[in-house]
Amino acid sequence: MEYAYTKDSEPQADVPRGEVTHHEWQSEIFAGTVRDYWLYVPAQYRADTPAALMVFQDGHAYLAEDGQFRVPVVFDNLIHQGDMPVTIGLFINPGHAGEAPPATPWQSTNRSLEYDSMSETYARFLIEEMIPEIEKTCRISPDPKQRAICGLSSGGICSFTVAWQRPDAFHRVLSHIGSFTDIRGGHEYPTYIRKWAKRDIKVFLQDGENDLDTPAGNWWLANQQMAAALKFRGYDYTFVGGTGAHDGKHGGAILPESLRWLWA
């Protein structure tokens, strides 16, 4: 099936454009790693009013205006329409510890450790390092309901883990083709959701029936198990399934409606 983009994913002549700037960060929590990140600041941002924040893992994949997600364009349009708040976008790549940069950001040495681990460490990295850094130039709301986090594949489970571990800092989760499989124990999440204390989080899951099937698990079934567990515990969630594979074509095409639901 081909997934078609709507006008919400295309630049509009009458819509103000946000500004994207590129930066580099050397982490102390993930010692020895360096990473690229980009900051999107909408045209409507004003320094006297705290903005919402949305963090994207594998930021390079969400940033390109001709890519599968086209987030800056979608943000421009939805903020202009009033369908989401004035939102700072933090697009961040996984850390790399090698002397030479990776061939692609997907091959960063620290990606699986940061994204697939189920500990609080990556949440601490965002809360203690990255947010204070961007707050040097932008006012960010401390309200967790004004903060969202998003990723695809391992970045999807990472986004869920951040909110699961720190619902006091992130309330809204958007996962594309999330790796809720046994890479570093992520297949246990449906059990945790059913049995452990309920978190104040809102979750959007997307996956396709032709997603990966590997020794680590079946992504399509894993996402359905996540959805079933969230339903069982009465979470505010939605699951949108399709026929897609392990890519961003479906998630990108439905991104505008996903964000409308997430920020509603």
Tab-separated table of C-alpha atoms in Angstrom:
chain	number	residue	atom	x	y	z
A	1	MET	CA	0.000	0.000	0.000
A	2	GLU	CA	1.208	3.508	-0.815
A	3	TYR	CA	0.673	6.079	1.914
A	4	ALA	CA	-0.075	9.573	0.621
A	5	TYR	CA	0.947	12.831	2.263
A	6	THR	CA	-1.551	15.628	2.802
A	7	LYS	CA	-1.043	19.379	2.498
A	8	ASP	CA	-0.116	19.394	6.191
A	9	SER	CA	3.215	17.820	5.173
A	10	GLU	CA	3.881	20.375	2.423
A	11	PRO	CA	5.167	23.956	2.801
A	12	GLN	CA	2.359	26.506	2.506
A	13	ALA	CA	2.995	30.001	1.159
A	14	ASP	CA	0.951	31.723	3.869
A	15	VAL	CA	2.439	29.805	6.813
A	16	PRO	CA	5.354	31.311	8.816
A	17	ARG	CA	8.487	29.142	8.738
A	18	GLY	CA	10.362	28.116	11.852
A	19	GLU	CA	14.160	28.216	12.068
A	20	VAL	CA	16.362	25.113	12.322
A	21	THR	CA	19.934	25.350	13.655
A	22	HIS	CA	22.598	22.619	13.878
A	23	HIS	CA	24.697	21.921	16.983
A	24	GLU	CA	27.056	19.317	18.474
A	25	TRP	CA	27.069	17.912	21.997
A	26	GLN	CA	29.626	16.010	24.061
A	27	SER	CA	27.862	14.144	26.845
A	28	GLU	CA	29.038	13.574	30.394
A	29	ILE	CA	26.334	11.035	31.263
A	30	PHE	CA	27.283	9.020	28.156
A	31	ALA	CA	30.956	9.759	28.637
A	32	GLY	CA	33.149	9.870	25.557
A	33	THR	CA	30.278	10.290	23.090
A	34	VAL	CA	29.581	13.124	20.692
A	35	ARG	CA	26.381	13.703	18.732
A	36	ASP	CA	24.697	16.097	16.354
A	37	TYR	CA	21.448	17.774	17.257
A	38	TRP	CA	19.187	20.342	15.651
A	39	LEU	CA	16.879	22.867	17.252
A	40	TYR	CA	13.634	23.962	15.611
A	41	VAL	CA	12.197	27.237	16.887
A	42	PRO	CA	8.769	28.158	15.475
A	43	ALA	CA	8.117	31.629	14.100
A	44	GLN	CA	5.466	32.130	16.815
A	45	TYR	CA	7.913	31.593	19.698
A	46	ARG	CA	8.262	34.547	22.071
A	47	ALA	CA	10.912	34.707	24.748
A	48	ASP	CA	8.441	35.893	27.394
A	49	THR	CA	6.241	32.797	27.048
A	50	PRO	CA	7.462	29.255	27.832
A	51	ALA	CA	7.107	26.933	24.844
A	52	ALA	CA	6.165	23.295	24.663
A	53	LEU	CA	8.952	20.825	23.805
A	54	MET	CA	9.056	17.748	21.580
A	55	VAL	CA	12.171	15.591	21.400
A	56	PHE	CA	12.918	13.346	18.408
A	57	GLN	CA	15.386	10.468	18.616
A	58	ASP	CA	17.336	9.730	15.407
A	59	GLY	CA	16.720	13.393	14.745
A	60	HIS	CA	18.200	13.344	11.250
A	61	ALA	CA	15.395	10.991	10.119
A	62	TYR	CA	12.649	13.365	11.240
A	63	LEU	CA	14.224	16.607	10.085
A	64	ALA	CA	14.508	16.524	6.292
A	65	GLU	CA	11.754	18.420	4.488
A	66	ASP	CA	11.888	15.863	1.655
A	67	GLY	CA	12.156	12.861	3.995
A	68	GLN	CA	9.554	10.470	5.340
A	69	PHE	CA	8.445	12.622	8.303
A	70	ARG	CA	9.105	16.290	7.397
A	71	VAL	CA	8.560	17.415	10.960
A	72	PRO	CA	9.543	21.101	10.620
A	73	VAL	CA	7.009	21.539	7.807
A	74	VAL	CA	4.296	19.721	9.758
A	75	PHE	CA	5.081	21.773	12.876
A	76	ASP	CA	4.873	25.006	10.872
A	77	ASN	CA	1.450	24.056	9.536
A	78	LEU	CA	-0.083	22.655	12.730
A	79	ILE	CA	1.179	25.469	14.962
A	80	HIS	CA	-0.185	27.977	12.440
A	81	GLN	CA	-3.561	26.183	12.473
A	82	GLY	CA	-3.645	26.089	16.277
A	83	ASP	CA	-3.715	22.286	16.301
A	84	MET	CA	-0.656	22.046	18.551
A	85	PRO	CA	1.018	24.513	20.914
A	86	VAL	CA	4.000	26.680	20.070
A	87	THR	CA	6.598	23.909	20.300
A	88	ILE	CA	10.384	23.817	20.299
A	89	GLY	CA	11.659	20.748	18.428
A	90	LEU	CA	14.841	19.000	19.612
A	91	PHE	CA	16.107	16.578	16.953
A	92	ILE	CA	18.908	14.562	18.468
A	93	ASN	CA	21.090	11.772	17.092
A	94	PRO	CA	22.500	8.894	19.146
A	95	GLY	CA	25.969	9.275	20.582
A	96	HIS	CA	29.097	7.995	18.893
A	97	ALA	CA	32.332	7.100	20.663
A	98	GLY	CA	34.585	6.381	17.683
A	99	GLU	CA	37.392	8.653	16.543
A	100	ALA	CA	35.865	8.879	13.065
A	101	PRO	CA	32.171	9.729	12.602
A	102	PRO	CA	29.890	6.806	11.743
A	103	ALA	CA	29.095	6.045	8.097
A	104	THR	CA	25.482	6.933	8.922
A	105	PRO	CA	23.885	8.054	12.213
A	106	TRP	CA	22.126	4.655	12.379
A	107	GLN	CA	25.595	3.118	12.957
A	108	SER	CA	26.485	5.307	15.934
A	109	THR	CA	28.246	3.150	18.501
A	110	ASN	CA	25.986	4.139	21.399
A	111	ARG	CA	22.609	3.869	19.666
A	112	SER	CA	21.403	0.553	21.077
A	113	LEU	CA	22.801	1.230	24.558
A	114	GLU	CA	21.018	4.577	24.721
A	115	TYR	CA	17.770	3.627	22.989
A	116	ASP	CA	17.077	-0.034	23.799
A	117	SER	CA	18.061	0.061	27.475
A	118	MET	CA	15.152	0.232	29.880
A	119	SER	CA	16.897	2.249	32.580
A	120	GLU	CA	16.494	5.916	33.527
A	121	THR	CA	19.870	6.893	32.045
A	122	TYR	CA	18.685	8.327	28.723
A	123	ALA	CA	15.899	10.249	30.462
A	124	ARG	CA	18.535	11.736	32.771
A	125	PHE	CA	20.630	12.657	29.730
A	126	LEU	CA	17.722	14.652	28.288
A	127	ILE	CA	16.613	16.195	31.581
A	128	GLU	CA	20.040	16.989	33.063
A	129	GLU	CA	22.056	17.794	29.922
A	130	MET	CA	20.049	18.579	26.802
A	131	ILE	CA	17.097	20.540	28.193
A	132	PRO	CA	19.305	22.829	30.324
A	133	GLU	CA	21.467	23.438	27.252
A	134	ILE	CA	18.575	24.519	25.032
A	135	GLU	CA	17.109	26.552	27.908
A	136	LYS	CA	20.124	28.837	27.553
A	137	THR	CA	18.407	30.256	24.464
A	138	CYS	CA	14.750	29.147	24.704
A	139	ARG	CA	12.174	29.126	27.504
A	140	ILE	CA	10.723	25.633	27.925
A	141	SER	CA	7.638	24.828	29.963
A	142	PRO	CA	8.350	22.585	32.992
A	143	ASP	CA	4.837	21.076	32.713
A	144	PRO	CA	5.176	17.430	31.590
A	145	LYS	CA	1.926	17.789	29.640
A	146	GLN	CA	3.748	20.400	27.546
A	147	ARG	CA	6.476	17.890	26.673
A	148	ALA	CA	6.382	15.115	24.090
A	149	ILE	CA	8.935	12.586	22.893
A	150	CYS	CA	9.099	10.621	19.642
A	151	GLY	CA	11.199	8.038	17.851
A	152	LEU	CA	11.176	5.185	15.392
A	153	SER	CA	12.326	1.605	15.882
A	154	SER	CA	14.742	1.604	18.864
A	155	GLY	CA	14.022	5.315	19.151
A	156	GLY	CA	10.360	4.399	19.640
A	157	ILE	CA	10.957	2.192	22.659
A	158	CYS	CA	13.438	4.799	23.915
A	159	SER	CA	10.707	7.440	23.819
A	160	PHE	CA	8.346	5.194	25.767
A	161	THR	CA	11.076	4.422	28.312
A	162	VAL	CA	11.767	8.107	28.933
A	163	ALA	CA	8.098	8.800	29.752
A	164	TRP	CA	7.711	5.513	31.651
A	165	GLN	CA	10.723	6.294	33.826
A	166	ARG	CA	10.094	10.039	34.152
A	167	PRO	CA	6.401	10.903	33.727
A	168	ASP	CA	7.164	13.977	35.813
A	169	ALA	CA	9.129	15.315	32.826
A	170	PHE	CA	7.447	13.838	29.712
A	171	HIS	CA	3.731	13.079	29.302
A	172	ARG	CA	3.207	12.502	25.563
A	173	VAL	CA	4.795	9.619	23.596
A	174	LEU	CA	4.781	8.982	19.837
A	175	SER	CA	6.319	5.663	18.753
A	176	HIS	CA	6.815	4.666	15.124
A	177	ILE	CA	7.579	0.957	14.449
A	178	GLY	CA	8.769	0.732	18.059
A	179	SER	CA	11.204	-2.043	18.999
A	180	PHE	CA	9.247	-3.504	21.925
A	181	THR	CA	11.172	-6.742	21.432
A	182	ASP	CA	13.936	-8.647	23.219
A	183	ILE	CA	16.910	-6.498	22.224
A	184	ARG	CA	17.603	-5.372	25.794
A	185	GLY	CA	14.444	-6.665	27.484
A	186	GLY	CA	11.824	-4.453	25.859
A	187	HIS	CA	9.471	-7.400	25.305
A	188	GLU	CA	8.723	-7.221	29.045
A	189	TYR	CA	6.935	-3.867	28.787
A	190	PRO	CA	3.423	-5.298	28.244
A	191	THR	CA	3.783	-7.219	31.512
A	192	TYR	CA	5.102	-4.145	33.333
A	193	ILE	CA	2.229	-2.027	32.003
A	194	ARG	CA	-0.313	-4.581	33.238
A	195	LYS	CA	1.237	-5.129	36.680
A	196	TRP	CA	3.138	-2.001	37.717
A	197	ALA	CA	1.906	1.365	38.956
A	198	LYS	CA	0.064	3.297	36.269
A	199	ARG	CA	1.940	6.287	34.834
A	200	ASP	CA	0.346	9.584	33.813
A	201	ILE	CA	1.333	9.336	30.152
A	202	LYS	CA	-0.417	9.487	26.764
A	203	VAL	CA	0.826	7.085	24.086
A	204	PHE	CA	0.470	6.879	20.301
A	205	LEU	CA	1.741	3.659	18.676
A	206	GLN	CA	2.138	3.053	14.923
A	207	ASP	CA	3.250	-0.136	13.222
A	208	GLY	CA	2.689	-2.234	10.103
A	209	GLU	CA	1.999	-5.918	9.621
A	210	ASN	CA	5.098	-6.275	7.388
A	211	ASP	CA	7.446	-5.010	10.097
A	212	LEU	CA	10.495	-7.012	11.209
A	213	ASP	CA	10.408	-10.643	12.346
A	214	THR	CA	13.792	-11.619	13.855
A	215	PRO	CA	15.236	-13.742	16.689
A	216	ALA	CA	14.570	-10.709	18.938
A	217	GLY	CA	10.841	-10.941	18.201
A	218	ASN	CA	8.046	-9.917	15.878
A	219	TRP	CA	7.604	-6.131	15.822
A	220	TRP	CA	3.977	-6.224	14.633
A	221	LEU	CA	2.935	-8.630	17.380
A	222	ALA	CA	4.981	-6.735	19.978
A	223	ASN	CA	3.234	-3.464	19.200
A	224	GLN	CA	-0.152	-5.186	19.390
A	225	GLN	CA	0.818	-6.574	22.802
A	226	MET	CA	1.749	-3.049	23.901
A	227	ALA	CA	-1.603	-1.733	22.717
A	228	ALA	CA	-3.481	-4.542	24.474
A	229	ALA	CA	-1.654	-3.876	27.735
A	230	LEU	CA	-2.299	-0.121	27.554
A	231	LYS	CA	-5.980	-0.830	26.919
A	232	PHE	CA	-6.105	-3.307	29.810
A	233	ARG	CA	-4.805	-0.689	32.260
A	234	GLY	CA	-6.967	2.107	30.905
A	235	TYR	CA	-4.194	4.298	29.520
A	236	ASP	CA	-4.904	7.213	27.196
A	237	TYR	CA	-3.487	5.601	24.051
A	238	THR	CA	-4.131	4.863	20.409
A	239	PHE	CA	-2.669	2.259	18.071
A	240	VAL	CA	-2.711	2.760	14.314
A	241	GLY	CA	-1.795	-0.338	12.329
A	242	GLY	CA	-1.128	-0.589	8.629
A	243	THR	CA	0.495	-2.780	6.017
A	244	GLY	CA	3.903	-1.093	6.073
A	245	ALA	CA	7.366	-2.432	6.770
A	246	HIS	CA	10.186	-1.228	9.042
A	247	ASP	CA	10.301	2.311	7.682
A	248	GLY	CA	8.711	5.720	8.153
A	249	LYS	CA	6.385	5.801	5.148
A	250	HIS	CA	3.182	5.092	7.075
A	251	GLY	CA	4.192	6.999	10.207
A	252	GLY	CA	5.259	9.989	8.132
A	253	ALA	CA	2.053	10.102	6.117
A	254	ILE	CA	-0.122	10.076	9.247
A	255	LEU	CA	2.166	12.336	11.292
A	256	PRO	CA	-0.112	15.419	11.149
A	257	GLU	CA	-3.100	13.490	12.499
A	258	SER	CA	-0.860	11.704	15.011
A	259	LEU	CA	0.310	15.046	16.381
A	260	ARG	CA	-3.225	16.420	16.513
A	261	TRP	CA	-4.256	13.432	18.654
A	262	LEU	CA	-1.118	13.575	20.779
A	263	TRP	CA	-1.472	17.277	21.646
A	264	ALA	CA	-5.271	17.285	22.015
